mmCIF file of C-alpha atoms in Angstrom:
data_model
loop_
_atom_site.group_PDB
_atom_site.id
_atom_site.type_symbol
_atom_site.label_atom_id
_atom_site.label_comp_id
_atom_site.label_asym_id
_atom_site.label_seq_id
_atom_site.Cartn_x
_atom_site.Cartn_y
_atom_site.Cartn_z
ATOM 1 C CA MET A 1 0.000 0.000 0.000
ATOM 2 C CA ARG A 2 1.292 3.466 -0.920
ATOM 3 C CA PHE A 3 0.673 6.828 0.747
ATOM 4 C CA SER A 4 1.889 10.041 -0.870
ATOM 5 C CA ASN A 5 2.628 13.224 1.074
ATOM 6 C CA THR A 6 -0.782 14.507 -0.054
ATOM 7 C CA ASP A 7 -2.489 11.277 1.067
ATOM 8 C CA ILE A 8 -0.946 11.594 4.535
ATOM 9 C CA LYS A 9 -1.975 15.233 4.886
ATOM 10 C CA ALA A 10 -5.549 14.252 3.960
ATOM 11 C CA LEU A 11 -5.825 11.573 6.679
ATOM 12 C CA GLU A 12 -8.119 12.125 9.675
ATOM 13 C CA LYS A 13 -6.080 13.889 12.379
ATOM 14 C CA ASN A 14 -5.899 11.122 15.013
ATOM 15 C CA PHE A 15 -5.323 8.455 12.385
ATOM 16 C CA ARG A 16 -2.471 10.519 10.917
ATOM 17 C CA THR A 17 -0.912 11.113 14.341
ATOM 18 C CA ASN A 18 -0.875 7.393 15.141
ATOM 19 C CA PHE A 19 0.304 6.493 11.652
ATOM 20 C CA VAL A 20 3.219 8.898 11.323
ATOM 21 C CA ASN A 21 4.371 8.366 14.924
ATOM 22 C CA SER A 22 4.785 4.659 14.113
ATOM 23 C CA LEU A 23 7.006 5.112 11.074
ATOM 24 C CA SER A 24 10.410 5.828 12.608
ATOM 25 C CA GLY A 25 10.569 2.410 14.304
ATOM 26 C CA PHE A 26 10.987 1.604 17.992
ATOM 27 C CA LYS A 27 11.786 4.541 20.267
ATOM 28 C CA SER A 28 13.538 5.083 23.557
ATOM 29 C CA ALA A 29 11.327 5.365 26.654
ATOM 30 C CA ASN A 30 12.590 7.919 29.139
ATOM 31 C CA LEU A 31 11.419 10.341 31.786
ATOM 32 C CA ILE A 32 12.952 13.823 31.612
ATOM 33 C CA GLY A 33 13.367 15.531 34.984
ATOM 34 C CA THR A 34 13.755 19.304 35.323
ATOM 35 C CA ILE A 35 13.307 22.031 37.918
ATOM 36 C CA SER A 36 12.306 25.686 37.598
ATOM 37 C CA ASN A 37 14.115 28.595 39.247
ATOM 38 C CA THR A 38 11.223 28.657 41.738
ATOM 39 C CA GLN A 39 12.146 25.040 42.661
ATOM 40 C CA LYS A 40 9.094 23.407 41.058
ATOM 41 C CA THR A 41 10.071 19.977 39.731
ATOM 42 C CA ASN A 42 8.717 18.633 36.444
ATOM 43 C CA LEU A 43 8.707 15.141 34.972
ATOM 44 C CA ALA A 44 7.659 14.196 31.436
ATOM 45 C CA VAL A 45 7.741 11.059 29.306
ATOM 46 C CA PHE A 46 9.827 11.409 26.120
ATOM 47 C CA SER A 47 10.375 9.018 23.232
ATOM 48 C CA SER A 48 12.780 11.291 21.349
ATOM 49 C CA VAL A 49 15.999 10.867 23.354
ATOM 50 C CA ILE A 50 18.890 9.883 21.077
ATOM 51 C CA HIS A 51 22.613 9.205 21.337
ATOM 52 C CA VAL A 52 24.795 12.026 19.961
ATOM 53 C CA GLY A 53 28.363 11.007 20.734
ATOM 54 C CA ALA A 54 30.552 8.999 23.107
ATOM 55 C CA ASN A 55 33.567 11.301 23.406
ATOM 56 C CA PRO A 56 32.760 13.792 24.705
ATOM 57 C CA PRO A 57 29.602 12.016 25.911
ATOM 58 C CA ALA A 58 26.352 13.590 24.725
ATOM 59 C CA MET A 59 22.686 12.932 24.127
ATOM 60 C CA ALA A 60 19.831 14.986 22.661
ATOM 61 C CA ILE A 61 16.059 15.341 22.834
ATOM 62 C CA LEU A 62 13.543 16.825 20.431
ATOM 63 C CA VAL A 63 10.999 18.971 22.277
ATOM 64 C CA ARG A 64 7.533 19.986 21.122
ATOM 65 C CA THR A 65 7.213 23.433 22.704
ATOM 66 C CA ALA A 66 3.484 23.689 21.963
ATOM 67 C CA THR A 67 2.527 20.700 24.143
ATOM 68 C CA VAL A 68 2.945 19.506 27.712
ATOM 69 C CA GLU A 69 6.660 19.318 26.919
ATOM 70 C CA ARG A 70 6.832 23.111 27.146
ATOM 71 C CA ASN A 71 7.413 22.961 30.921
ATOM 72 C CA THR A 72 10.444 20.764 30.314
ATOM 73 C CA TYR A 73 11.719 23.247 27.754
ATOM 74 C CA SER A 74 11.200 26.340 29.896
ATOM 75 C CA ASN A 75 12.948 24.707 32.867
ATOM 76 C CA ILE A 76 15.947 23.706 30.741
ATOM 77 C CA LYS A 77 16.104 27.237 29.383
ATOM 78 C CA GLU A 78 16.022 28.641 32.933
ATOM 79 C CA ASN A 79 18.901 26.679 34.420
ATOM 80 C CA GLY A 80 20.454 24.624 31.614
ATOM 81 C CA TYR A 81 20.136 21.148 33.124
ATOM 82 C CA PHE A 82 17.945 18.046 32.720
ATOM 83 C CA THR A 83 17.988 14.365 33.599
ATOM 84 C CA VAL A 84 17.150 11.324 31.465
ATOM 85 C CA ASN A 85 15.776 8.320 33.366
ATOM 86 C CA HIS A 86 14.944 4.932 31.841
ATOM 87 C CA ILE A 87 11.354 3.707 31.985
ATOM 88 C CA HIS A 88 11.107 0.137 33.265
ATOM 89 C CA LYS A 89 8.358 -2.437 33.155
ATOM 90 C CA ASP A 90 7.373 -1.963 36.799
ATOM 91 C CA PHE A 91 6.386 1.702 36.418
ATOM 92 C CA PHE A 92 5.518 2.406 32.776
ATOM 93 C CA ARG A 93 1.848 3.186 33.554
ATOM 94 C CA LYS A 94 2.886 5.872 36.010
ATOM 95 C CA ALA A 95 5.443 7.146 33.493
ATOM 96 C CA HIS A 96 2.802 7.412 30.741
ATOM 97 C CA GLN A 97 0.602 9.404 33.118
ATOM 98 C CA THR A 98 3.224 12.203 33.220
ATOM 99 C CA SER A 99 2.080 13.115 29.693
ATOM 100 C CA ALA A 100 -1.213 14.462 31.066
ATOM 101 C CA ARG A 101 -1.601 18.245 31.016
ATOM 102 C CA TYR A 102 -1.217 18.962 34.712
ATOM 103 C CA PRO A 103 -1.370 22.589 35.912
ATOM 104 C CA LYS A 104 2.065 24.198 35.975
ATOM 105 C CA ASP A 105 2.190 24.308 39.796
ATOM 106 C CA VAL A 106 1.649 20.543 40.080
ATOM 107 C CA SER A 107 4.737 18.299 40.115
ATOM 108 C CA GLU A 108 4.377 15.079 38.136
ATOM 109 C CA PHE A 109 6.779 13.498 40.645
ATOM 110 C CA ASP A 110 4.143 13.824 43.372
ATOM 111 C CA GLU A 111 1.086 13.371 41.207
ATOM 112 C CA CYS A 112 2.316 10.256 39.359
ATOM 113 C CA GLY A 113 4.147 8.662 42.260
ATOM 114 C CA PHE A 114 7.878 9.134 41.625
ATOM 115 C CA THR A 115 10.655 10.142 44.009
ATOM 116 C CA ALA A 116 12.857 13.098 43.093
ATOM 117 C CA GLN A 117 16.539 12.471 43.823
ATOM 118 C CA PHE A 118 19.232 15.161 43.679
ATOM 119 C CA THR A 119 23.024 14.998 43.598
ATOM 120 C CA ASP A 120 25.615 17.729 44.063
ATOM 121 C CA THR A 121 26.499 17.591 40.365
ATOM 122 C CA LEU A 122 23.537 19.387 38.850
ATOM 123 C CA PRO A 123 20.260 21.182 39.622
ATOM 124 C CA ALA A 124 17.794 18.729 38.081
ATOM 125 C CA PRO A 125 15.845 15.908 39.713
ATOM 126 C CA TYR A 126 16.541 12.260 38.906
ATOM 127 C CA VAL A 127 13.872 9.579 39.159
ATOM 128 C CA LYS A 128 15.007 7.485 42.129
ATOM 129 C CA GLU A 129 13.074 4.460 40.836
ATOM 130 C CA ALA A 130 15.028 4.317 37.518
ATOM 131 C CA ALA A 131 17.945 1.845 37.255
ATOM 132 C CA VAL A 132 19.710 4.059 34.695
ATOM 133 C CA LYS A 133 19.880 7.815 35.275
ATOM 134 C CA ILE A 134 21.794 10.393 33.238
ATOM 135 C CA GLY A 135 22.384 14.025 34.203
ATOM 136 C CA LEU A 136 22.962 16.495 31.361
ATOM 137 C CA LYS A 137 23.965 20.085 30.779
ATOM 138 C CA MET A 138 22.473 21.755 27.697
ATOM 139 C CA THR A 139 25.197 22.774 25.262
ATOM 140 C CA GLU A 140 23.110 24.070 22.355
ATOM 141 C CA GLU A 141 19.649 24.159 20.857
ATOM 142 C CA HIS A 142 18.478 24.161 17.257
ATOM 143 C CA ILE A 143 15.023 25.328 16.286
ATOM 144 C CA ILE A 144 13.649 23.094 13.525
ATOM 145 C CA LYS A 145 12.234 25.527 10.995
ATOM 146 C CA PHE A 146 9.991 22.870 9.494
ATOM 147 C CA ASN A 147 7.686 22.649 12.526
ATOM 148 C CA GLN A 148 9.163 24.773 15.320
ATOM 149 C CA THR A 149 10.259 21.812 17.432
ATOM 150 C CA VAL A 150 13.553 22.250 19.273
ATOM 151 C CA PHE A 151 16.534 19.876 19.203
ATOM 152 C CA ILE A 152 18.402 20.201 22.500
ATOM 153 C CA VAL A 153 21.891 18.744 22.873
ATOM 154 C CA GLY A 154 23.210 17.938 26.336
ATOM 155 C CA GLU A 155 26.651 16.911 27.549
ATOM 156 C CA ILE A 156 26.533 13.970 29.965
ATOM 157 C CA MET A 157 27.763 15.239 33.328
ATOM 158 C CA GLU A 158 26.826 12.213 35.444
ATOM 159 C CA VAL A 159 25.579 8.642 35.086
ATOM 160 C CA ILE A 160 24.068 6.680 37.974
ATOM 161 C CA LEU A 161 23.252 3.027 37.408
ATOM 162 C CA ASP A 162 23.218 -0.459 38.900
ATOM 163 C CA ASP A 163 26.731 -1.765 38.285
ATOM 164 C CA THR A 164 25.402 -5.284 37.717
ATOM 165 C CA LEU A 165 24.106 -4.012 34.349
ATOM 166 C CA ILE A 166 27.560 -3.179 32.965
ATOM 167 C CA GLN A 167 29.232 -5.895 30.884
ATOM 168 C CA LYS A 168 32.997 -6.391 30.557
ATOM 169 C CA ASP A 169 33.251 -4.347 27.366
ATOM 170 C CA GLY A 170 31.210 -1.413 28.683
ATOM 171 C CA TYR A 171 27.883 -2.418 27.098
ATOM 172 C CA ILE A 172 25.001 -1.772 29.496
ATOM 173 C CA ASP A 173 22.399 -4.545 29.527
ATOM 174 C CA ILE A 174 19.323 -2.321 29.525
ATOM 175 C CA GLU A 175 17.137 -5.341 28.737
ATOM 176 C CA LYS A 176 18.223 -6.888 32.044
ATOM 177 C CA ALA A 177 17.116 -3.616 33.661
ATOM 178 C CA ASN A 178 13.656 -4.144 32.109
ATOM 179 C CA THR A 179 13.954 -0.877 30.231
ATOM 180 C CA LEU A 180 11.049 -0.658 27.783
ATOM 181 C CA THR A 181 10.735 0.569 24.223
ATOM 182 C CA VAL A 182 7.843 2.498 22.680
ATOM 183 C CA SER A 183 6.183 2.355 19.277
ATOM 184 C CA GLY A 184 3.735 4.909 17.980
ATOM 185 C CA LEU A 185 2.367 7.244 20.632
ATOM 186 C CA ASP A 186 1.312 4.775 23.279
ATOM 187 C CA SER A 187 2.507 1.192 22.748
ATOM 188 C CA TYR A 188 4.954 -0.173 25.342
ATOM 189 C CA HIS A 189 7.110 -3.234 24.659
ATOM 190 C CA THR A 190 9.574 -5.441 26.494
ATOM 191 C CA THR A 191 12.481 -6.810 24.462
ATOM 192 C CA GLN A 192 14.197 -10.115 23.850
ATOM 193 C CA ARG A 193 17.834 -10.029 22.718
ATOM 194 C CA ILE A 194 18.630 -12.022 19.596
ATOM 195 C CA THR A 195 22.375 -11.425 19.732
ATOM 196 C CA ARG A 196 25.134 -8.852 19.742
ATOM 197 C CA LEU A 197 27.053 -8.724 16.471
ATOM 198 C CA SER A 198 30.754 -8.091 15.957
ATOM 199 C CA TYR A 199 32.085 -4.899 14.355
ATOM 200 C CA ALA A 200 31.429 -5.237 10.625
ATOM 201 C CA LYS A 201 34.327 -5.467 8.167
ATOM 202 C CA PRO A 202 34.107 -5.488 4.364
ATOM 203 C CA PHE A 203 33.837 -8.786 2.499
ATOM 204 C CA THR A 204 33.304 -10.956 5.585
ATOM 205 C CA GLN A 205 30.327 -11.718 7.872
ATOM 206 C CA PRO A 206 29.663 -10.460 11.399
ATOM 207 C CA TYR A 207 29.702 -13.117 14.123
ATOM 208 C CA ASP A 208 27.788 -13.355 17.398
ATOM 209 C CA LEU A 209 29.493 -11.798 20.401
ATOM 210 C CA SER A 210 29.329 -13.819 23.610
ATOM 211 C CA GLU A 211 28.989 -11.993 26.927
ATOM 212 C CA MET B 1 27.485 3.213 40.786
ATOM 213 C CA ARG B 2 28.286 6.775 39.726
ATOM 214 C CA PHE B 3 30.311 8.049 36.750
ATOM 215 C CA SER B 4 31.172 11.719 36.442
ATOM 216 C CA ASN B 5 31.899 13.440 33.133
ATOM 217 C CA THR B 6 35.600 13.143 33.988
ATOM 218 C CA ASP B 7 35.220 9.436 34.814
ATOM 219 C CA ILE B 8 33.579 8.783 31.433
ATOM 220 C CA LYS B 9 36.261 10.663 29.533
ATOM 221 C CA ALA B 10 38.924 8.574 31.323
ATOM 222 C CA LEU B 11 37.381 5.233 30.290
ATOM 223 C CA GLU B 12 39.171 2.990 27.779
ATOM 224 C CA LYS B 13 37.972 3.988 24.291
ATOM 225 C CA ASN B 14 36.014 0.860 23.325
ATOM 226 C CA PHE B 15 34.541 0.524 26.807
ATOM 227 C CA ARG B 16 33.387 4.154 26.652
ATOM 228 C CA THR B 17 31.884 3.738 23.185
ATOM 229 C CA ASN B 18 29.826 0.726 24.283
ATOM 230 C CA PHE B 19 28.880 2.375 27.572
ATOM 231 C CA VAL B 20 27.695 5.743 26.256
ATOM 232 C CA ASN B 21 25.927 4.224 23.249
ATOM 233 C CA SER B 22 23.789 2.180 25.673
ATOM 234 C CA LEU B 23 22.576 5.116 27.749
ATOM 235 C CA SER B 24 19.850 6.643 25.590
ATOM 236 C CA GLY B 25 17.718 3.480 25.735
ATOM 237 C CA PHE B 26 16.413 1.360 22.868
ATOM 238 C CA LYS B 27 16.914 2.757 19.390
ATOM 239 C CA SER B 28 15.237 2.454 16.013
ATOM 240 C CA ALA B 29 16.800 0.031 13.524
ATOM 241 C CA ASN B 30 16.687 1.308 9.958
ATOM 242 C CA LEU B 31 18.549 1.147 6.675
ATOM 243 C CA ILE B 32 19.072 4.487 4.927
ATOM 244 C CA GLY B 33 19.100 4.293 1.132
ATOM 245 C CA THR B 34 20.658 7.008 -1.025
ATOM 246 C CA ILE B 35 22.068 7.470 -4.520
ATOM 247 C CA SER B 36 24.830 9.692 -5.867
ATOM 248 C CA ASN B 37 24.575 11.892 -8.938
ATOM 249 C CA THR B 38 26.683 9.256 -10.709
ATOM 250 C CA GLN B 39 23.916 6.718 -9.898
ATOM 251 C CA LYS B 40 25.883 4.756 -7.296
ATOM 252 C CA THR B 41 23.484 3.465 -4.636
ATOM 253 C CA ASN B 42 24.423 3.400 -0.952
ATOM 254 C CA LEU B 43 22.848 1.615 2.006
ATOM 255 C CA ALA B 44 23.756 2.116 5.667
ATOM 256 C CA VAL B 45 22.385 0.948 9.016
ATOM 257 C CA PHE B 46 21.259 3.802 11.298
ATOM 258 C CA SER B 47 19.984 3.776 14.871
ATOM 259 C CA SER B 48 19.394 7.535 15.057
ATOM 260 C CA VAL B 49 16.165 7.920 13.065
ATOM 261 C CA ILE B 50 13.540 9.811 15.091
ATOM 262 C CA HIS B 51 10.014 11.117 14.650
ATOM 263 C CA VAL B 52 9.812 14.893 14.152
ATOM 264 C CA GLY B 53 6.173 15.653 13.458
ATOM 265 C CA ALA B 54 2.950 14.199 12.065
ATOM 266 C CA ASN B 55 1.531 17.238 10.259
ATOM 267 C CA PRO B 56 3.295 17.974 8.057
ATOM 268 C CA PRO B 57 4.878 14.505 8.327
ATOM 269 C CA ALA B 58 8.617 14.512 9.064
ATOM 270 C CA MET B 59 11.471 12.434 10.422
ATOM 271 C CA ALA B 60 15.138 13.142 11.119
ATOM 272 C CA ILE B 61 18.485 11.382 11.342
ATOM 273 C CA LEU B 62 21.725 12.285 13.072
ATOM 274 C CA VAL B 63 24.722 11.628 10.817
ATOM 275 C CA ARG B 64 28.347 11.125 11.816
ATOM 276 C CA THR B 65 30.153 12.661 8.849
ATOM 277 C CA ALA B 66 33.541 11.295 9.898
ATOM 278 C CA THR B 67 32.510 7.622 9.594
ATOM 279 C CA VAL B 68 31.037 5.272 7.014
ATOM 280 C CA GLU B 69 27.893 7.414 7.267
ATOM 281 C CA ARG B 70 29.659 10.081 5.222
ATOM 282 C CA ASN B 71 28.546 8.455 1.940
ATOM 283 C CA THR B 72 24.945 8.749 3.089
ATOM 284 C CA TYR B 73 25.514 12.399 3.921
ATOM 285 C CA SER B 74 27.233 13.300 0.657
ATOM 286 C CA ASN B 75 24.487 11.611 -1.380
ATOM 287 C CA ILE B 76 21.741 13.458 0.505
ATOM 288 C CA LYS B 77 23.626 16.711 -0.051
ATOM 289 C CA GLU B 78 23.898 15.939 -3.771
ATOM 290 C CA ASN B 79 20.232 15.326 -4.544
ATOM 291 C CA GLY B 80 18.279 16.012 -1.344
ATOM 292 C CA TYR B 81 16.541 12.654 -0.927
ATOM 293 C CA PHE B 82 16.858 9.531 1.220
ATOM 294 C CA THR B 83 14.796 6.500 2.225
ATOM 295 C CA VAL B 84 14.247 4.933 5.651
ATOM 296 C CA ASN B 85 13.598 1.181 5.654
ATOM 297 C CA HIS B 86 12.770 -0.916 8.717
ATOM 298 C CA ILE B 87 15.160 -3.704 9.711
ATOM 299 C CA HIS B 88 13.355 -6.976 10.362
ATOM 300 C CA LYS B 89 14.357 -10.159 12.099
ATOM 301 C CA ASP B 90 14.920 -12.095 8.861
ATOM 302 C CA PHE B 91 17.688 -9.814 7.571
ATOM 303 C CA PHE B 92 19.315 -7.999 10.515
ATOM 304 C CA ARG B 93 22.697 -9.718 9.995
ATOM 305 C CA LYS B 94 22.859 -8.465 6.430
ATOM 306 C CA ALA B 95 21.710 -5.028 7.609
ATOM 307 C CA HIS B 96 24.477 -4.875 10.240
ATOM 308 C CA GLN B 97 27.018 -5.727 7.549
ATOM 309 C CA THR B 98 26.227 -2.444 5.729
ATOM 310 C CA SER B 99 28.170 -0.678 8.507
ATOM 311 C CA ALA B 100 31.462 -2.078 7.146
ATOM 312 C CA ARG B 101 33.732 0.426 5.434
ATOM 313 C CA TYR B 102 33.238 -0.638 1.834
ATOM 314 C CA PRO B 103 35.057 1.273 -0.916
ATOM 315 C CA LYS B 104 32.967 4.159 -2.259
ATOM 316 C CA ASP B 105 32.363 2.462 -5.630
ATOM 317 C CA VAL B 106 30.846 -0.619 -3.979
ATOM 318 C CA SER B 107 27.076 -0.645 -3.373
ATOM 319 C CA GLU B 108 26.018 -2.181 -0.064
ATOM 320 C CA PHE B 109 22.814 -3.269 -1.819
ATOM 321 C CA ASP B 110 24.819 -5.699 -3.955
ATOM 322 C CA GLU B 111 27.466 -6.546 -1.405
ATOM 323 C CA CYS B 112 25.108 -7.246 1.506
ATOM 324 C CA GLY B 113 22.298 -8.828 -0.511
ATOM 325 C CA PHE B 114 19.498 -6.276 -0.724
ATOM 326 C CA THR B 115 17.315 -5.285 -3.685
ATOM 327 C CA ALA B 116 17.105 -1.607 -4.639
ATOM 328 C CA GLN B 117 13.562 -0.503 -5.493
ATOM 329 C CA PHE B 118 12.697 2.854 -7.045
ATOM 330 C CA THR B 119 9.425 4.727 -7.448
ATOM 331 C CA ASP B 120 8.565 7.794 -9.526
ATOM 332 C CA THR B 121 8.277 9.929 -6.398
ATOM 333 C CA LEU B 122 11.922 10.405 -5.519
ATOM 334 C CA PRO B 123 15.504 9.630 -6.580
ATOM 335 C CA ALA B 124 16.555 7.353 -3.709
ATOM 336 C CA PRO B 125 16.515 3.554 -3.493
ATOM 337 C CA TYR B 126 14.169 1.711 -1.144
ATOM 338 C CA VAL B 127 15.015 -1.695 0.318
ATOM 339 C CA LYS B 128 12.544 -4.015 -1.394
ATOM 340 C CA GLU B 129 12.809 -6.536 1.460
ATOM 341 C CA ALA B 130 11.559 -4.045 4.098
ATOM 342 C CA ALA B 131 7.872 -4.172 5.099
ATOM 343 C CA VAL B 132 7.882 -0.456 5.985
ATOM 344 C CA LYS B 133 9.584 2.030 3.643
ATOM 345 C CA ILE B 134 9.591 5.816 3.904
ATOM 346 C CA GLY B 135 10.812 8.239 1.219
ATOM 347 C CA LEU B 136 12.011 11.647 2.434
ATOM 348 C CA LYS B 137 13.091 15.003 1.046
ATOM 349 C CA MET B 138 15.663 16.899 3.128
ATOM 350 C CA THR B 139 14.224 20.202 4.345
ATOM 351 C CA GLU B 140 17.085 21.442 6.535
ATOM 352 C CA GLU B 141 20.269 20.435 8.297
ATOM 353 C CA HIS B 142 21.782 21.573 11.572
ATOM 354 C CA ILE B 143 25.446 21.092 12.352
ATOM 355 C CA ILE B 144 25.862 20.126 16.005
ATOM 356 C CA LYS B 145 28.692 22.346 17.235
ATOM 357 C CA PHE B 146 29.423 20.027 20.139
ATOM 358 C CA ASN B 147 30.815 17.224 17.956
ATOM 359 C CA GLN B 148 30.257 18.148 14.298
ATOM 360 C CA THR B 149 27.505 15.589 13.741
ATOM 361 C CA VAL B 150 24.670 16.709 11.453
ATOM 362 C CA PHE B 151 20.953 16.596 12.232
ATOM 363 C CA ILE B 152 19.054 16.188 8.958
ATOM 364 C CA VAL B 153 15.299 16.766 8.822
ATOM 365 C CA GLY B 154 13.271 15.214 6.020
ATOM 366 C CA GLU B 155 9.665 15.675 4.982
ATOM 367 C CA ILE B 156 7.908 12.365 4.328
ATOM 368 C CA MET B 157 7.022 12.279 0.626
ATOM 369 C CA GLU B 158 5.958 8.631 0.386
ATOM 370 C CA VAL B 159 5.224 5.631 2.609
ATOM 371 C CA ILE B 160 5.073 2.076 1.261
ATOM 372 C CA LEU B 161 3.966 -0.666 3.637
ATOM 373 C CA ASP B 162 2.008 -3.878 4.034
ATOM 374 C CA ASP B 163 -1.562 -2.718 4.672
ATOM 375 C CA THR B 164 -2.155 -5.617 7.065
ATOM 376 C CA LEU B 165 0.071 -3.771 9.551
ATOM 377 C CA ILE B 166 -2.224 -0.733 9.845
ATOM 378 C CA GLN B 167 -4.728 -0.805 12.706
ATOM 379 C CA LYS B 168 -8.113 0.935 12.691
ATOM 380 C CA ASP B 169 -6.827 4.060 14.432
ATOM 381 C CA GLY B 170 -3.782 4.468 12.172
ATOM 382 C CA TYR B 171 -1.261 2.801 14.495
ATOM 383 C CA ILE B 172 1.172 0.621 12.526
ATOM 384 C CA ASP B 173 1.940 -2.698 14.213
ATOM 385 C CA ILE B 174 5.682 -2.698 13.599
ATOM 386 C CA GLU B 175 6.098 -5.584 16.047
ATOM 387 C CA LYS B 176 3.895 -7.720 13.770
ATOM 388 C CA ALA B 177 6.284 -6.749 10.946
ATOM 389 C CA ASN B 178 9.167 -8.168 13.040
ATOM 390 C CA THR B 179 10.865 -4.774 13.055
ATOM 391 C CA LEU B 180 13.786 -4.944 15.483
ATOM 392 C CA THR B 181 15.196 -2.510 18.021
ATOM 393 C CA VAL B 182 18.864 -1.885 18.845
ATOM 394 C CA SER B 183 20.683 -1.203 22.100
ATOM 395 C CA GLY B 184 24.256 -0.039 22.349
ATOM 396 C CA LEU B 185 26.215 -0.345 19.129
ATOM 397 C CA ASP B 186 25.441 -3.898 18.172
ATOM 398 C CA SER B 187 22.689 -5.602 20.185
ATOM 399 C CA TYR B 188 19.535 -6.549 18.247
ATOM 400 C CA HIS B 189 16.241 -7.285 19.999
ATOM 401 C CA THR B 190 12.746 -8.472 19.108
ATOM 402 C CA THR B 191 9.890 -6.971 21.106
ATOM 403 C CA GLN B 192 6.821 -8.148 22.981
ATOM 404 C CA ARG B 193 3.953 -5.664 23.393
ATOM 405 C CA ILE B 194 2.716 -5.180 26.954
ATOM 406 C CA THR B 195 -0.166 -2.903 26.008
ATOM 407 C CA ARG B 196 -1.179 0.335 24.359
ATOM 408 C CA LEU B 197 -2.269 2.992 26.853
ATOM 409 C CA SER B 198 -4.993 5.597 26.450
ATOM 410 C CA TYR B 199 -4.254 9.313 26.109
ATOM 411 C CA ALA B 200 -3.330 10.534 29.598
ATOM 412 C CA LYS B 201 -5.536 13.047 31.408
ATOM 413 C CA PRO B 202 -4.816 14.743 34.743
ATOM 414 C CA PHE B 203 -6.007 13.167 37.988
ATOM 415 C CA THR B 204 -7.105 9.862 36.448
ATOM 416 C CA GLN B 205 -5.318 6.696 35.270
ATOM 417 C CA PRO B 206 -4.623 5.551 31.702
ATOM 418 C CA TYR B 207 -6.410 2.378 30.608
ATOM 419 C CA ASP B 208 -5.390 -0.351 28.178
ATOM 420 C CA LEU B 209 -6.476 0.180 24.580
ATOM 421 C CA SER B 210 -7.854 -2.871 22.819
ATOM 422 C CA GLU B 211 -7.125 -3.324 19.120
#
């Protein structure tokens, strides 16, 4: 079946939202923690966190400033820091609930049942319940002219995680942590590893890595 | 266990690469198809494809111009088009192999065993074997100052997919298509849906959506 750009634009709004959100493939499932200058914490589910680079270590998020994500954006703009916290199987329903449009003076930590955890490294709240937590400092932002979303790059200032998840070669077994993945707007999935593959070289075949 | 920014920078190079690449969570698994002005096709595995917006429909990729991804980048710069093709369980080993540093005159389509498929809509090759194919036109690029990667936004000009994957509300069942997800640099995973959750509203709980 084929859909042109015109076909997609002509789809019913909710149908189109579900359809296009499914196209990019599986997404990361994270909670972004921030705090305002008046010390109000905010927590929001994001599926747009991506890896940017390992050295220096960096990640990025794409923020929709016209939605509930605007509180996240305004807090990052105020103090420059945010946390990324993995969403696990045991609390994904509570994590999804952070996407509701709560009044600005309500903290999703309290309302959705998460514990804010601070360190001396940065002024942004971690989710205590997450097995993998990353603290970031915004280094730059790019406004996407196409639809006014904002791509925010952050340098990784701190990582807090269960050390039992780290394998000998540095790979973190996020499946063992029951980190979930998202498809579309609202579908949550566990994963099952097939294998890790060796670094690919021309004119040969990759082999399975053993732990 | 806690790692500071300084701790991460002091890690052994391969350890750090595996470690930091695991932090963002599960990633999309796609093959990007492009063609040069001299009609040489190129195919490369990417885990950085993300959703940008549904209306108008758009996706983006983050490209490392200093690696094998540079052929993808130069082709997109030449003619402005690229395709995104889901990686499924039955061909992920071949897909991984596209990350090898083949000489520029070698097509990964031929070398790794994929079939290039063209439509009249755009000058970029689809992967015939993929159940979900998206054709995009670059609308803008942003150079990330932090590490000289490039964030490329594309408007969706065409979608080709098995219509049996589309649910009544527009959601595409990419798990049914055996689309995989990636963690770290090299770990491939199938998924198992827990549930789809309803749109969240304040002071209530989300419920499970039935198909």
